[in-house]
mmCIF file of C-alpha atoms in Angstrom:
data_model
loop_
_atom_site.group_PDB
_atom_site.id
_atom_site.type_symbol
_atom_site.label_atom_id
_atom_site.label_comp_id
_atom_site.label_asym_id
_atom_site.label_seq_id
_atom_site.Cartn_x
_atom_site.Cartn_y
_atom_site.Cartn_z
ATOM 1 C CA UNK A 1 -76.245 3.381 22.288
ATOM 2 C CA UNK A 2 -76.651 -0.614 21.905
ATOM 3 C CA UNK A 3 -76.782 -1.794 18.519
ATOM 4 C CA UNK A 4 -77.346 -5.313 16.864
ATOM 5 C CA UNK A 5 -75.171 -4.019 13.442
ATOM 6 C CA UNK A 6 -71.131 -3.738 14.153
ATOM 7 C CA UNK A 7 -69.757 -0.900 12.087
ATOM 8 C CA UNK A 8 -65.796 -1.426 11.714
ATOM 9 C CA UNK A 9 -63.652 1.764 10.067
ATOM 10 C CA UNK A 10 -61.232 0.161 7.068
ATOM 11 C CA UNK A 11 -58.535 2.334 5.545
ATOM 12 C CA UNK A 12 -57.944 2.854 2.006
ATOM 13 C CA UNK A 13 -55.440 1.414 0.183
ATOM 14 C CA UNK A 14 -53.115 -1.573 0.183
ATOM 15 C CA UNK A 15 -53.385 -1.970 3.767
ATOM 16 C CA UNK A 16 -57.331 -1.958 3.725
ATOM 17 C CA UNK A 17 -56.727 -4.749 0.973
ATOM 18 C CA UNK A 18 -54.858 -7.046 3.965
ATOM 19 C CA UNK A 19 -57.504 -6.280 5.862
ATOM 20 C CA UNK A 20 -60.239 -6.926 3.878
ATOM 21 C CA UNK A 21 -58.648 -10.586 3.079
ATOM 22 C CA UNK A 22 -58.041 -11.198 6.910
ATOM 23 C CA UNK A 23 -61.904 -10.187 7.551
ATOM 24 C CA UNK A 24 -62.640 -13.002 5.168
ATOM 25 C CA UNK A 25 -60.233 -15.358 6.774
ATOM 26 C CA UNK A 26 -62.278 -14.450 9.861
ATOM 27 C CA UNK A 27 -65.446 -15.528 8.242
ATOM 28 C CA UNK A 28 -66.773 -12.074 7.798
ATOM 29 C CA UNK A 29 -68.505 -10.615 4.757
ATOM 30 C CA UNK A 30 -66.619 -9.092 2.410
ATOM 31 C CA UNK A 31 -68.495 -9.537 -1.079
ATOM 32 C CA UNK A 32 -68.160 -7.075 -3.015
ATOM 33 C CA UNK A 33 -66.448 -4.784 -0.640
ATOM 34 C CA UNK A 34 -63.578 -2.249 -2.707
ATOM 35 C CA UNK A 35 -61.359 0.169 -0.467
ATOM 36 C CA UNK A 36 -60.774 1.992 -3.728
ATOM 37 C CA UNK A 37 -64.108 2.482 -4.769
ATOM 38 C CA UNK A 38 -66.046 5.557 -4.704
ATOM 39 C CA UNK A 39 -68.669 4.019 -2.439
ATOM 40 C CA UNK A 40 -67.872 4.771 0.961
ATOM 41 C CA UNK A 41 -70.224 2.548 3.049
ATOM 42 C CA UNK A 42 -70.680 -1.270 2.634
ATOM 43 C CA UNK A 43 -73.703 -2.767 4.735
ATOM 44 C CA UNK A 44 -74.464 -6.160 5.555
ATOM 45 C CA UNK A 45 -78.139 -6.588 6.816
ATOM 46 C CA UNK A 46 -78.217 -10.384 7.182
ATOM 47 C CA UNK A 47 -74.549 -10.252 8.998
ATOM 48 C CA UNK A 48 -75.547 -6.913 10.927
ATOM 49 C CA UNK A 49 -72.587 -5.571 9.374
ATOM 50 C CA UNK A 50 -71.568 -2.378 8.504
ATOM 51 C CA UNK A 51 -67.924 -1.232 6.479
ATOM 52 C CA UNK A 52 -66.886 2.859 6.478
ATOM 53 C CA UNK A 53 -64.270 2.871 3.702
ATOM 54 C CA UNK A 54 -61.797 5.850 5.294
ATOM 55 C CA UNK A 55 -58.552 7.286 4.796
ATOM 56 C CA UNK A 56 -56.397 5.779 7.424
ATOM 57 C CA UNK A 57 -55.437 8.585 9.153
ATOM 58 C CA UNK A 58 -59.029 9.173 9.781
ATOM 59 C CA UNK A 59 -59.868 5.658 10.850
ATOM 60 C CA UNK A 60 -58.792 6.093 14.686
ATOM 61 C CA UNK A 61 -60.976 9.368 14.076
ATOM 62 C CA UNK A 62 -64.048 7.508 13.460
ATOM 63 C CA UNK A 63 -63.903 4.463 16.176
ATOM 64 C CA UNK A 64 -62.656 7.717 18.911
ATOM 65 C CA UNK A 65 -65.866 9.346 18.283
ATOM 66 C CA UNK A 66 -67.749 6.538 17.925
ATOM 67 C CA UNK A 67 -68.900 6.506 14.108
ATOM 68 C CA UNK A 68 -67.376 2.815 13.903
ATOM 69 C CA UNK A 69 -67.128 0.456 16.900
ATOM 70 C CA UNK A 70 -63.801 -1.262 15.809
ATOM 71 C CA UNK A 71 -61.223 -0.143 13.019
ATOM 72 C CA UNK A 72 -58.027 -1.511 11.429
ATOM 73 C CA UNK A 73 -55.254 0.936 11.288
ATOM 74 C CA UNK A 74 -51.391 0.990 11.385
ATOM 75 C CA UNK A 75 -49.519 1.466 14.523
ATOM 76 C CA UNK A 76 -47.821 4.212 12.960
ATOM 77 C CA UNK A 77 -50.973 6.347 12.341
ATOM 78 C CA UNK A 78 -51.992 5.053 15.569
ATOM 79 C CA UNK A 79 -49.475 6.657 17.602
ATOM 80 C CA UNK A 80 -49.312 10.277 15.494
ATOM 81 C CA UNK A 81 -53.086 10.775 15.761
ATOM 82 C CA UNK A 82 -52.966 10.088 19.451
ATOM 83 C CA UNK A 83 -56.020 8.787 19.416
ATOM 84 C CA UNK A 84 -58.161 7.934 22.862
ATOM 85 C CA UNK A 85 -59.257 4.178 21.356
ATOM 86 C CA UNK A 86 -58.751 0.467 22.768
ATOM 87 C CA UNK A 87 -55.987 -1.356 21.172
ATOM 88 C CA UNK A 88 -56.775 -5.148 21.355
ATOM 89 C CA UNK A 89 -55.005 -7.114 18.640
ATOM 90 C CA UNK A 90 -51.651 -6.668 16.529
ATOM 91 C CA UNK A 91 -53.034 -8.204 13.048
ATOM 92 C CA UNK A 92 -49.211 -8.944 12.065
ATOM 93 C CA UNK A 93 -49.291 -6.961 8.451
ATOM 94 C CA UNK A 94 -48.785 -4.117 7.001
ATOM 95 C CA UNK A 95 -44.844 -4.715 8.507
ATOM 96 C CA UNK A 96 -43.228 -1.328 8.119
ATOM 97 C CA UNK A 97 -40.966 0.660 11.506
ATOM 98 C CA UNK A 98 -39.633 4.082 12.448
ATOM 99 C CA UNK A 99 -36.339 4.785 12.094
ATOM 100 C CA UNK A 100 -34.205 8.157 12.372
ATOM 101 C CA UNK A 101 -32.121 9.238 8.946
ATOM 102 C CA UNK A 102 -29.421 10.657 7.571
ATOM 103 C CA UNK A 103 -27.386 11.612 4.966
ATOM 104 C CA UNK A 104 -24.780 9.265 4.708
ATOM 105 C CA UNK A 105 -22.008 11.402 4.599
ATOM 106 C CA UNK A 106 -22.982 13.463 7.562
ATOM 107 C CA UNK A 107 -23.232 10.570 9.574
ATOM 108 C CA UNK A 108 -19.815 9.403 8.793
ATOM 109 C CA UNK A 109 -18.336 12.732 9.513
ATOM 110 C CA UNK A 110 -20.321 12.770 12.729
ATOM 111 C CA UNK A 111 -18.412 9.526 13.610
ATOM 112 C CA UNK A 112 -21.887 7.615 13.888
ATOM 113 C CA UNK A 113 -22.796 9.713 16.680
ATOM 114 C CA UNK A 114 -26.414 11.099 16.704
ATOM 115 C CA UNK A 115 -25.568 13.893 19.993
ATOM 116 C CA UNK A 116 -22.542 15.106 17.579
ATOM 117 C CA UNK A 117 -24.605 15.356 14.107
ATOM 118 C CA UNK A 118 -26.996 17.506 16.147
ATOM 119 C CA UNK A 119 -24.352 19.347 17.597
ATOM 120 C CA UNK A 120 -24.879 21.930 15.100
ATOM 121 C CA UNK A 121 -28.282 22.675 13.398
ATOM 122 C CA UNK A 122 -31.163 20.230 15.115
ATOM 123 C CA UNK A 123 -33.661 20.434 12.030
ATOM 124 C CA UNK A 124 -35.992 17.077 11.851
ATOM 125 C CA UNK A 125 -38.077 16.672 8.817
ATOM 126 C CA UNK A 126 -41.176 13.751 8.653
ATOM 127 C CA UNK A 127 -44.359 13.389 8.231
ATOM 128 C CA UNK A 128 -44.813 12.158 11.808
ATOM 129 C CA UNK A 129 -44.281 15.122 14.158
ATOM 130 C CA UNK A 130 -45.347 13.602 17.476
ATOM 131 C CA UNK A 131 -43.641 10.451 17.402
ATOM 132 C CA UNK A 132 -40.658 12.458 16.189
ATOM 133 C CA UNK A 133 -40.964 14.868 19.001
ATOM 134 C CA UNK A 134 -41.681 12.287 21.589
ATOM 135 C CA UNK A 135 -38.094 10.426 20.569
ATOM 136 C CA UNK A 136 -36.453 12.960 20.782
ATOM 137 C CA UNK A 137 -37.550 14.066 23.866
ATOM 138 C CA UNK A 138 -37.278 10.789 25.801
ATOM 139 C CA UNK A 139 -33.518 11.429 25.052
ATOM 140 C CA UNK A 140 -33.307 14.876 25.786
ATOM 141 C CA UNK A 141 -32.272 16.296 22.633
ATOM 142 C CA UNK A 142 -33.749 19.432 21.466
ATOM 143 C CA UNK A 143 -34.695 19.586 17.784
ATOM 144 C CA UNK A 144 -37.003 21.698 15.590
ATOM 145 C CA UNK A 145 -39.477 19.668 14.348
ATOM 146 C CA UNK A 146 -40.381 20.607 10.156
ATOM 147 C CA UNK A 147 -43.595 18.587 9.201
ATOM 148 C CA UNK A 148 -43.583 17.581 5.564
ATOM 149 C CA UNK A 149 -46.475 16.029 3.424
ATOM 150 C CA UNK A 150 -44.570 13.784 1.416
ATOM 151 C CA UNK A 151 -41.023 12.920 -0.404
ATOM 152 C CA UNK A 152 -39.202 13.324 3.127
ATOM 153 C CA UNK A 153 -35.545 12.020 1.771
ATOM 154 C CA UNK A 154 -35.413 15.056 -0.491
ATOM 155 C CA UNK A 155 -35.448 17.484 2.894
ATOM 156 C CA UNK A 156 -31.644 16.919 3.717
ATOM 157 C CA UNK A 157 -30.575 16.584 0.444
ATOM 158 C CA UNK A 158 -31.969 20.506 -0.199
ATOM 159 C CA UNK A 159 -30.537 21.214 3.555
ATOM 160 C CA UNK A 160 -33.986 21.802 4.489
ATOM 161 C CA UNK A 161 -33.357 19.901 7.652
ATOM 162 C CA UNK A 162 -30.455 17.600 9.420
ATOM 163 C CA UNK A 163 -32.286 14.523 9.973
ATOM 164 C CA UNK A 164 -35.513 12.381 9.110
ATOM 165 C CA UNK A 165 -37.842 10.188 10.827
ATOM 166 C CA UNK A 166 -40.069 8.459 8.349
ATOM 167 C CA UNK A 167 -41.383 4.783 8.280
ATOM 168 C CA UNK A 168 -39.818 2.163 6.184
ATOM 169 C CA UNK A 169 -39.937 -1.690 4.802
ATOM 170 C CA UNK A 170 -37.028 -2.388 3.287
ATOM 171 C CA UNK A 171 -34.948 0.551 3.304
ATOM 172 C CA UNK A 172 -34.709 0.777 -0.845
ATOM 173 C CA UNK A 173 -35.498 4.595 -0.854
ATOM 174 C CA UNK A 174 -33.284 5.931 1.890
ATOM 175 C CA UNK A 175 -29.908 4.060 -0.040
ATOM 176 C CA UNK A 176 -31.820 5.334 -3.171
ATOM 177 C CA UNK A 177 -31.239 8.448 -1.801
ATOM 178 C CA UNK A 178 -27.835 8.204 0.213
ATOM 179 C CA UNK A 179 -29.711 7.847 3.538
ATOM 180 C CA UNK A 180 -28.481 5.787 6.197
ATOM 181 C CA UNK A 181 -30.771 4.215 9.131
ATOM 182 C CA UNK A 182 -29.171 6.180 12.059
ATOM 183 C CA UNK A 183 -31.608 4.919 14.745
ATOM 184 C CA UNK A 184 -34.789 2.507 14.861
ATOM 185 C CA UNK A 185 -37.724 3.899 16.914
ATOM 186 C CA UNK A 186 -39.998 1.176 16.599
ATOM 187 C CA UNK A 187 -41.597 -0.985 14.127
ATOM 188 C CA UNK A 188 -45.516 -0.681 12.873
ATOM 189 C CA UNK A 189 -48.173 -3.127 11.891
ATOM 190 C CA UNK A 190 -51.739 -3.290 11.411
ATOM 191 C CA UNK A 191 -53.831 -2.951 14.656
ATOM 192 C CA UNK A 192 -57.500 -3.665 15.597
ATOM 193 C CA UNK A 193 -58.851 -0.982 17.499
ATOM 194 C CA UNK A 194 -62.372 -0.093 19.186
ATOM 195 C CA UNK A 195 -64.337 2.718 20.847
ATOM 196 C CA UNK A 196 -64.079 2.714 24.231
ATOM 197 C CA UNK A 197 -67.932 3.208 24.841
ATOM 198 C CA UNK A 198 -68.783 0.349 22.371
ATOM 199 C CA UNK A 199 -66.305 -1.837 23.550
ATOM 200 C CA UNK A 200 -67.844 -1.581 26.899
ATOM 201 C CA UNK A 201 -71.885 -1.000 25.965
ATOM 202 C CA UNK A 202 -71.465 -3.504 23.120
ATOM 203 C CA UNK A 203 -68.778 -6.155 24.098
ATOM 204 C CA UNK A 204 -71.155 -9.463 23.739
ATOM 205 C CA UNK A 205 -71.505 -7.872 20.345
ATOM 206 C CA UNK A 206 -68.036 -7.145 19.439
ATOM 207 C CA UNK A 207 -66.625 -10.146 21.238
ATOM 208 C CA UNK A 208 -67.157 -12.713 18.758
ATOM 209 C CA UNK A 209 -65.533 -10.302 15.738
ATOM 210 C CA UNK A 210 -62.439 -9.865 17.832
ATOM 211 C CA UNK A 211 -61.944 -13.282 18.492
ATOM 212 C CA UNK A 212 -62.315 -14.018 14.978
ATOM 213 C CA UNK A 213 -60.033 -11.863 13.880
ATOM 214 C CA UNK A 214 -57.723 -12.964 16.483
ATOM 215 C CA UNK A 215 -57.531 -16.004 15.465
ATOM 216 C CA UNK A 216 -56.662 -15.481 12.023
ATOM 217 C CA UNK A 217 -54.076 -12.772 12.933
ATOM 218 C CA UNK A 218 -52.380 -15.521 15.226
ATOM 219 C CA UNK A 219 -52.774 -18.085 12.261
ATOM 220 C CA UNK A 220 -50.574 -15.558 9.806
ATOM 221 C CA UNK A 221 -53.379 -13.849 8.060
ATOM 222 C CA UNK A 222 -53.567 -15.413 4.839
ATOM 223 C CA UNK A 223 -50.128 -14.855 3.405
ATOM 224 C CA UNK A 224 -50.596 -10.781 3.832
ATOM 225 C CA UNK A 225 -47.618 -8.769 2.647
ATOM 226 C CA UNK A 226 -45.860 -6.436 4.026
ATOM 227 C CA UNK A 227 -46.261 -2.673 3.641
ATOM 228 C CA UNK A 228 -45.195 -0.738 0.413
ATOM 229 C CA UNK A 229 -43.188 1.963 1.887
ATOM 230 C CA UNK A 230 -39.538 2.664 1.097
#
């Protein structure tokens, strides 16, 4: 349905923070706007403007089905959730990547080899199973995949699996925890995405907010950090 009021899907947390100062760089309104607070919508009637604050695995949820017209999300989350949305813009932050892990022991003894450290078991603990799975699979390795919810170094320390794949920054937790970067997948930042539907119903609409925030993507944001993972 065509609608004068844009409604874009932020995520919570430090990486709705970035986004909410790269909105403002973009000229957008962002007064009074929290991603941590417990009010959920933010609406802008003079701006026809309209903020869902979300948890950013659901963001791609909400522009797929339509409940936002545009969202800001990680690649990352982008490419577990599978989502059927428009990607139009890499917004540069949020810097973290995939990479493949493993005890650093192992991977000595394995001579550095990832076919021989999965000669044996094939066990591959993260929190991402699909882009584990697909990985994998474009190399033709068989694995069992073990999802995990959180602290994913501790799973081959306990020999709960062989490997992980998890996304990093700087690499501080894995050495924290005797891990060693066996293989990068690729890396993840912030991406603006939109509804398919909208994008086509609604682009004189939506045009003008992407090429805002275009622009102040390709300008470097406005000194956005990187992400706060390991």
């Amino acid at each position: 349905m065509v609608t004068d009021v844009l409604t874009l899907a932020l995520p919570k947390g430090k990486l709705g923070e970035d986004a909410l100062q790269l909105l403002q760089q973009a000229g957008l309104p962002v007064d009074g706007v929290a991603t941590e607070a417990r009010q959920l919508v933010f609406t802008f009637p003079v701006d026809r403007v309209r903020y869902l604050i979300c948890r950013p695995t659901d963001v791609p949820t909400y522009v797929e089905h339509g409940a936002a017209d545009l969202g800001i999300v990680g690649k990352d989350t982008l490419a577990e959730t599978g989502a059927d949305v428009f990607e139009l813009v890499d917004l540069g932050f949020g810097y973290c990547r995939f990479v493949v892990a493993a005890p650093r022991q192992r991977w000595e003894e394995a001579g550095r080899s990832l076919e021989t450290l999965l000669a044996g078991s094939r066990r591959v603990a993260t929190k991402f199973p699909r882009v584990a799975a697909a990985f994998f699979q474009e190399r033709g390795l068989p694995v069992e995949i073990i999802k995990l919810h959180g602290n994913i170094e501790l799973a081959p320390l306990v020999g709960l699996a062989d490997l992980i794949v998890d996304i990093v920054s700087t690499g501080r937790t894995l050495k924290e925890n005797d891990l060693v970067e066996v293989v990068p997948i690729f890396p993840s930042t912030a991406r603006l995405i939109a509804n398919r539907v909208s994008y086509r119903i609604n682009y004189q609409r939506l045009r003008p907010v992407i090429e805002a925030l275009r622009r102040a993507a390709a300008q470097g944001g406005a000194g956005i950090a990187t992400c706060s993972c390991g």
